[in-house]
PDB file of C-alpha atoms in Angstrom:
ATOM      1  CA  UNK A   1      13.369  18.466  21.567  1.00  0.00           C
ATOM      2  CA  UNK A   2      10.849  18.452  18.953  1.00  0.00           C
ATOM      3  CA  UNK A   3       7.642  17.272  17.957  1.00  0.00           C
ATOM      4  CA  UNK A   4       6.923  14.826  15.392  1.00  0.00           C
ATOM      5  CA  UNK A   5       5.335  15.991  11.833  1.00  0.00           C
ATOM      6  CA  UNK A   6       1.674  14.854  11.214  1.00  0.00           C
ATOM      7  CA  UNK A   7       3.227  12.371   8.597  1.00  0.00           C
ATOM      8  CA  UNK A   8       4.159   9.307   9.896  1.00  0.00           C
ATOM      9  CA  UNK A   9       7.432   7.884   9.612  1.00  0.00           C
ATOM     10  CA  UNK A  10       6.567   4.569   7.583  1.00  0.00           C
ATOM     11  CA  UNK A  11       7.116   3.318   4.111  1.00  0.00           C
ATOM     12  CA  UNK A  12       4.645   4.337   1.423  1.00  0.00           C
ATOM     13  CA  UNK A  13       1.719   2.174   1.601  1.00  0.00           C
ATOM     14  CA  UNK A  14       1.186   0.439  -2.090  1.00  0.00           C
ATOM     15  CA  UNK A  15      -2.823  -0.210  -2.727  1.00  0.00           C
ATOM     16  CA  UNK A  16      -3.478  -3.286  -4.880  1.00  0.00           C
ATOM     17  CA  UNK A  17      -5.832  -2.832  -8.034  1.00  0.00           C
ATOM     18  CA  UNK A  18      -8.272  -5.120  -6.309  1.00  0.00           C
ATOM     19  CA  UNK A  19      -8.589  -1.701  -3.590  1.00  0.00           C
ATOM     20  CA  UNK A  20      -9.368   1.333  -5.778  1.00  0.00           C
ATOM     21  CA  UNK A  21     -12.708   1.496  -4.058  1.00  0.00           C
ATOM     22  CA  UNK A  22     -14.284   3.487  -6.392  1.00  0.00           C
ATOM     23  CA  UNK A  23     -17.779   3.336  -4.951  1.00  0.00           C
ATOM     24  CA  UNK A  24     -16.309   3.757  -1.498  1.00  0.00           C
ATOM     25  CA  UNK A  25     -17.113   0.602  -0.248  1.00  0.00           C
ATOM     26  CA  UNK A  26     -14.382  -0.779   2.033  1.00  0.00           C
ATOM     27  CA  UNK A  27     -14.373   1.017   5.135  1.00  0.00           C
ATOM     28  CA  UNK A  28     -10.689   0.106   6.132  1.00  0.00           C
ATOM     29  CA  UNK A  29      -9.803   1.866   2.426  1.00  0.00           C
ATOM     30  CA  UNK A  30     -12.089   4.831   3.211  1.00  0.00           C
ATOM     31  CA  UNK A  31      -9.823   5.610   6.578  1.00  0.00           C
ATOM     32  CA  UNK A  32      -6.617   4.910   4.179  1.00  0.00           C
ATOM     33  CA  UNK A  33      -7.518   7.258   1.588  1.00  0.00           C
ATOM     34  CA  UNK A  34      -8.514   9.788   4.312  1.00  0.00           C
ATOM     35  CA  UNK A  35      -5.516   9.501   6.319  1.00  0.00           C
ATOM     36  CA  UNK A  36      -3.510  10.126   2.472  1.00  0.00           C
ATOM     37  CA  UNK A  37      -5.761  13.542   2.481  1.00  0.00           C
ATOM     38  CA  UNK A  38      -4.767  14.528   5.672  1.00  0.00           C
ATOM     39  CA  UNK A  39      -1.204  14.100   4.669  1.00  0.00           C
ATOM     40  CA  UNK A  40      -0.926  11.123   7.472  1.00  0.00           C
ATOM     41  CA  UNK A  41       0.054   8.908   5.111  1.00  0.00           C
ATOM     42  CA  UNK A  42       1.488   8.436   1.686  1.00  0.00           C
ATOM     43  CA  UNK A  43      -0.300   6.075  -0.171  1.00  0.00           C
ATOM     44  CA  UNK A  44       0.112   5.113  -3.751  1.00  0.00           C
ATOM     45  CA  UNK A  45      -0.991   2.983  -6.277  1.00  0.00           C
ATOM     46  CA  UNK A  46       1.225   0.795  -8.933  1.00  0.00           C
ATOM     47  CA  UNK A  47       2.473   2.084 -12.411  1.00  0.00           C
ATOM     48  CA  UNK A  48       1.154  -1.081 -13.640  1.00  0.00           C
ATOM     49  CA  UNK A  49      -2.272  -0.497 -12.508  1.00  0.00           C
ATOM     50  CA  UNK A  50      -2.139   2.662 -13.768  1.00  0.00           C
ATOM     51  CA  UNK A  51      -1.130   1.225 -17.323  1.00  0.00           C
ATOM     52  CA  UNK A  52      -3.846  -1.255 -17.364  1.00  0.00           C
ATOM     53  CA  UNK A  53      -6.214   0.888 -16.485  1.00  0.00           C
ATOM     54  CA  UNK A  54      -5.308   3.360 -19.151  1.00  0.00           C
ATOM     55  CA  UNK A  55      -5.145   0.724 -21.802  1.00  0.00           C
ATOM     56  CA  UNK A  56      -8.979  -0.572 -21.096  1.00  0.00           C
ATOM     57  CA  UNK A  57     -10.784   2.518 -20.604  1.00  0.00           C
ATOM     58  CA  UNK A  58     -12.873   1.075 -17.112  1.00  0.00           C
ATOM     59  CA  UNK A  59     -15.641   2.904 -16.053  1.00  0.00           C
ATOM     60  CA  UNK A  60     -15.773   5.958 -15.282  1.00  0.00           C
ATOM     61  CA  UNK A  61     -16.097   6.167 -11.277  1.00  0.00           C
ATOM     62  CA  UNK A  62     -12.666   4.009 -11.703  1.00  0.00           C
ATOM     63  CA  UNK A  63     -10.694   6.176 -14.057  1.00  0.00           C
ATOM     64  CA  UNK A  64     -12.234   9.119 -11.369  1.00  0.00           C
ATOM     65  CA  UNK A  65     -10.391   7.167  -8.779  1.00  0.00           C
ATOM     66  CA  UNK A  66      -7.197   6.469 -10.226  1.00  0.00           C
ATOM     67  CA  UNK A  67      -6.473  10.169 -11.538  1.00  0.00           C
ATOM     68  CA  UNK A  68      -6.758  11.583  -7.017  1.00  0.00           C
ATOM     69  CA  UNK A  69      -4.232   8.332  -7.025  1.00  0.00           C
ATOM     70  CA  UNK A  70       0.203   8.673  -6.819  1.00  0.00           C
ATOM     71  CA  UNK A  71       1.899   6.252  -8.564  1.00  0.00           C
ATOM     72  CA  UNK A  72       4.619   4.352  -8.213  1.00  0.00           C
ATOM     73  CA  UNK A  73       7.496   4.771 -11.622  1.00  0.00           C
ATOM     74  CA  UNK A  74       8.978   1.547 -13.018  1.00  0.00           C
ATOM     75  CA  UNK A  75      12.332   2.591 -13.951  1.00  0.00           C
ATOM     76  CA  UNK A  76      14.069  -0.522 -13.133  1.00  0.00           C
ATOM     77  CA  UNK A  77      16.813  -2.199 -15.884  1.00  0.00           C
ATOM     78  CA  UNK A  78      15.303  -5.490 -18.094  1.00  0.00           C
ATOM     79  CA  UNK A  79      17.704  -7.516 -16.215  1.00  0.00           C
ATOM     80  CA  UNK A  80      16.985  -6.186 -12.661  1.00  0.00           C
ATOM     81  CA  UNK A  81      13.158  -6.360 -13.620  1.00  0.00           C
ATOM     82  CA  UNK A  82      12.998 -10.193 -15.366  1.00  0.00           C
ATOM     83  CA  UNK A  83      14.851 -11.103 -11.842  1.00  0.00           C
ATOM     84  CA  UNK A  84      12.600  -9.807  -9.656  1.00  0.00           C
ATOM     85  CA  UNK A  85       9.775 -11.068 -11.893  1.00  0.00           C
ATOM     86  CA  UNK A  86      10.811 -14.152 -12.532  1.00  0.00           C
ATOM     87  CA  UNK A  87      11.078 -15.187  -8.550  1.00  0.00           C
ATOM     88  CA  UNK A  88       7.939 -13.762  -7.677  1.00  0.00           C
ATOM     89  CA  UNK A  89       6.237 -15.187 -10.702  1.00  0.00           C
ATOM     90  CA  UNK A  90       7.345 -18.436  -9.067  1.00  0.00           C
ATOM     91  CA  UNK A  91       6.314 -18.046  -5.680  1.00  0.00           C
ATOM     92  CA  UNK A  92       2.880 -16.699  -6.513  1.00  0.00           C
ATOM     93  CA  UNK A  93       1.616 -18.882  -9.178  1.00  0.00           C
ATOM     94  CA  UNK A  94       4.942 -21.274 -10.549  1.00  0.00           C
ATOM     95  CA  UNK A  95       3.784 -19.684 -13.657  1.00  0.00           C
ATOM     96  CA  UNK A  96       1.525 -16.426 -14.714  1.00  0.00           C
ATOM     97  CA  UNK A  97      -1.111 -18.448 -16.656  1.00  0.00           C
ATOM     98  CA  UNK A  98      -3.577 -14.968 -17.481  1.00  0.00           C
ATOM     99  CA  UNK A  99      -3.351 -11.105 -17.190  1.00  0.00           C
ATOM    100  CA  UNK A 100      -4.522 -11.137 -13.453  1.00  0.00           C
ATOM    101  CA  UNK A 101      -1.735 -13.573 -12.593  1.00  0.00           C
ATOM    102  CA  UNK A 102       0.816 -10.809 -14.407  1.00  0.00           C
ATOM    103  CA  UNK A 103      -0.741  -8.034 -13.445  1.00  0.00           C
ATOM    104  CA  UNK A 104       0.020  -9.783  -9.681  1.00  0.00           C
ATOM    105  CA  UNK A 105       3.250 -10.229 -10.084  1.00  0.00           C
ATOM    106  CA  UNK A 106       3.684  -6.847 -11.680  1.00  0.00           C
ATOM    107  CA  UNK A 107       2.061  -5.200  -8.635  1.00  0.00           C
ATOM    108  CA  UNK A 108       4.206  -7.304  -6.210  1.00  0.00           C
ATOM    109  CA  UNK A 109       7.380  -6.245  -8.128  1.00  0.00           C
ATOM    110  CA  UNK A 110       6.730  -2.491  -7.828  1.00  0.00           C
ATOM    111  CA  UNK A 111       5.643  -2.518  -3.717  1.00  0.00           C
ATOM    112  CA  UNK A 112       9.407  -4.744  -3.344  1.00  0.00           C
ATOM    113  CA  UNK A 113      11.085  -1.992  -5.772  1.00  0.00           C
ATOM    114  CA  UNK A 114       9.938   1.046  -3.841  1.00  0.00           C
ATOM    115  CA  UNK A 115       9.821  -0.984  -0.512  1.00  0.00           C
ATOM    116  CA  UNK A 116       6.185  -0.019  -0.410  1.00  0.00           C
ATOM    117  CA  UNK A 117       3.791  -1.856   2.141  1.00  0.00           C
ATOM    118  CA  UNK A 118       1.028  -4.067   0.156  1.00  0.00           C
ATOM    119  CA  UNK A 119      -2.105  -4.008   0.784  1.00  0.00           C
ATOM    120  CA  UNK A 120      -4.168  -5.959  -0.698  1.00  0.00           C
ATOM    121  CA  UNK A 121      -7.666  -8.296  -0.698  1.00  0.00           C
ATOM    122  CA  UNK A 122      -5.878 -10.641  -3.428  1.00  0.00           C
ATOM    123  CA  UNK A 123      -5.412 -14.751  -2.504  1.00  0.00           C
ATOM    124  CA  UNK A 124      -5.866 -16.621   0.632  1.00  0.00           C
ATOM    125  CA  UNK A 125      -9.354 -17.963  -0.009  1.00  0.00           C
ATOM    126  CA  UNK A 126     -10.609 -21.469  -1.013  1.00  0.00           C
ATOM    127  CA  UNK A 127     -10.568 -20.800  -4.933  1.00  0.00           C
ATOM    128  CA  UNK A 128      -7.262 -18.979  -4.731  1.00  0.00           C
ATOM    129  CA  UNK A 129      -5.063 -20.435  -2.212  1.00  0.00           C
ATOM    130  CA  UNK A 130      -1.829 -18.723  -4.175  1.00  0.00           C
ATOM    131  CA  UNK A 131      -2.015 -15.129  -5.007  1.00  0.00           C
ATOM    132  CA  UNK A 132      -0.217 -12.170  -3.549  1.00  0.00           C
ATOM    133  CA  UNK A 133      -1.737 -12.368   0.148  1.00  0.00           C
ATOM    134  CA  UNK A 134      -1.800 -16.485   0.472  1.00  0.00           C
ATOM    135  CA  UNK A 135       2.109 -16.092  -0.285  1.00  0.00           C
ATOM    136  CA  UNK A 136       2.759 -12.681   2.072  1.00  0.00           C
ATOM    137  CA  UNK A 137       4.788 -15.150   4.068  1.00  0.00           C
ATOM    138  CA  UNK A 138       7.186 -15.787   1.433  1.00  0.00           C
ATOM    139  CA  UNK A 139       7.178 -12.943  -0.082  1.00  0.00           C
ATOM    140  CA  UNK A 140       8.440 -11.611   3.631  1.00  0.00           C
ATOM    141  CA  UNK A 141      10.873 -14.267   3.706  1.00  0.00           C
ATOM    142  CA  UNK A 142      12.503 -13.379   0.071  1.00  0.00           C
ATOM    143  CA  UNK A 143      12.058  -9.959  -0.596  1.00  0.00           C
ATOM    144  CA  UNK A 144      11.404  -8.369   3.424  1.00  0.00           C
ATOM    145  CA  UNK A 145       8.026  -7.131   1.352  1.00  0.00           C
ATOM    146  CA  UNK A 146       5.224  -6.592   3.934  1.00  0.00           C
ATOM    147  CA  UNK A 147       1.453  -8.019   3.186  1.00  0.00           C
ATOM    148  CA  UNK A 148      -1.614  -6.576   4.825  1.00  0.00           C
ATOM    149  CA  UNK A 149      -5.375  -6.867   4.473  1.00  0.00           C
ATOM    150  CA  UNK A 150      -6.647  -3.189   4.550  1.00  0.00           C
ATOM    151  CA  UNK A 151      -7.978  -3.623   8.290  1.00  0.00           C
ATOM    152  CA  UNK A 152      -4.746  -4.830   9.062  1.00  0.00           C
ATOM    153  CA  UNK A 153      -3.326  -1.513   7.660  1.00  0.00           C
ATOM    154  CA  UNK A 154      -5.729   0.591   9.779  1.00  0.00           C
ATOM    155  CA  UNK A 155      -4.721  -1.807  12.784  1.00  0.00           C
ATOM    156  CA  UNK A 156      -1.174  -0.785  12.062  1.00  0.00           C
ATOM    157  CA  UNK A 157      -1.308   3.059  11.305  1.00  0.00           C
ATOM    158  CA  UNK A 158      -3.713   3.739  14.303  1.00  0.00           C
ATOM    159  CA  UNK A 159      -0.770   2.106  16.371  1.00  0.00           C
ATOM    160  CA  UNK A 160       2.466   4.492  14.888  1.00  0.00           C
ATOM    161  CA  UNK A 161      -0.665   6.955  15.217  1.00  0.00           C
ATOM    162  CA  UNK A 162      -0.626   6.747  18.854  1.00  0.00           C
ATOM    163  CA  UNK A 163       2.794   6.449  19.318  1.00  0.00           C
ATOM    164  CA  UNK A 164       3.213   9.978  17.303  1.00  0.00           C
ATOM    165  CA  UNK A 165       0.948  11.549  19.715  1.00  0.00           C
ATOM    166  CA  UNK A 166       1.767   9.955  22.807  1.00  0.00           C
ATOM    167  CA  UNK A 167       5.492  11.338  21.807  1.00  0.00           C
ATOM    168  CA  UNK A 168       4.620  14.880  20.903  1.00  0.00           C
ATOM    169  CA  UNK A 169       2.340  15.117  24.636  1.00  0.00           C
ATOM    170  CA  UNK A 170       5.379  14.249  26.320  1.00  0.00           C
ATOM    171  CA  UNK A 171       7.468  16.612  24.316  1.00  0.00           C
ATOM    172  CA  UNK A 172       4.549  19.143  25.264  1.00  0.00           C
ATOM    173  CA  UNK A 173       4.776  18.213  28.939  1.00  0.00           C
ATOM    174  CA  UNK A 174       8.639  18.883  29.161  1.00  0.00           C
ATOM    175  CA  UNK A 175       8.995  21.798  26.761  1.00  0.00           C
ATOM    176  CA  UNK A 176       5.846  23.516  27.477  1.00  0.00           C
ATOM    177  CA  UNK A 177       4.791  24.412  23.967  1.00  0.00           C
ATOM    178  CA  UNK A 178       1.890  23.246  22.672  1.00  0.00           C
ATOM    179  CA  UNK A 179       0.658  19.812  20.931  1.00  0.00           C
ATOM    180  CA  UNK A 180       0.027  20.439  16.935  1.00  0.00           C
ATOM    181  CA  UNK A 181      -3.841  20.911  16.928  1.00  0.00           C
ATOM    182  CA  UNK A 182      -4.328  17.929  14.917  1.00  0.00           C
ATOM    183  CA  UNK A 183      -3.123  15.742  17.904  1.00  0.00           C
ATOM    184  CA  UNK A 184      -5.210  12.934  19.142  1.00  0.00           C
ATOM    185  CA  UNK A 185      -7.438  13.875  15.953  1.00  0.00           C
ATOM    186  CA  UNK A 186      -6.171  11.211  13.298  1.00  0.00           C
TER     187      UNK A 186
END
């Protein structure tokens, strides 16, 4: 029997533009980004954030931030992509009305693509009941994508965290070699 691999078996967790954190602000993306270090986690950032930030310039503690970042590709076919776009252009805002709105949607499209979990600080408040986490519900329901709020993400990677340690000490227990060193350490 063997021991599980410091990387966690999840999907790739997809950080929305609104979480680059540049100034290393948001606690709950700190612990993200230092899990992804310790090769915990993978987490990634969209193509489409990636474009947009390359297309303004953005200041320079930003552009710092995005170039430690993995990106997602957008390969998809026109067809395949206008789809996708087109139904979760509907249920996030019945119709992009700025860049924000598209940039959204374009976000949204790459986590369903690569089956990435979303994270995100985007919708659910009083002047934007829509947006990408106001809708995680049916975005669930449509596409199976997953929505979290970064502490939500923690919540859930601190569980499969346990669970991979709590495995490998019982493999430890029965097989008498010992736990990886970075056990109970994540």
């Amino acid at each position: 029997m063997n021991m599980q691999r410091r990387l966690l078996f999840t999907r790739v967790f997809q950080l929305d533009a609104n979480l680059i954190n540049a100034k290393q602000k948001v606690k709950a993306v700190n612990q993200l980004e230092t899990w992804r270090d310790n090769g915990v986690i993978c987490l990634a950032a969209s193509n489409a954030e990636l474009m947009k930030a390359q297309a303004s310039g953005g200041a320079a503690a930003h552009r710092t931030k995005l170039d430690s970042r993995t990106f997602t590709v957008d390969e998809a076919s026109e067809a395949e992509e206008e789809h996708i776009y087109s139904k979760v252009e509907a249920i996030l805002w019945s119709k992009a009305a700025n860049d924000n709105h598209a940039d959204d949607v374009a976000i949204v499209c790459e986590a369903i693509k690569w089956r990435a979990i979303l994270v995100t600080d985007d919708g659910n408040s009083k002047p934007q009941p829509e947006g990408i986490y106001g809708n995680r519900e049916k975005l669930r329901q449509e596409f199976g994508l997953q929505v979290l709020r970064p502490e939500s993400a923690v919540q859930f990677i601190r569980s499969k965290i346990s669970e991979r340690d709590e495995f490998n000490a019982r493999v430890a227990a029965l097989t008498g070699k010992l736990a990886p060193g970075w056990t109970g350490q994540d």
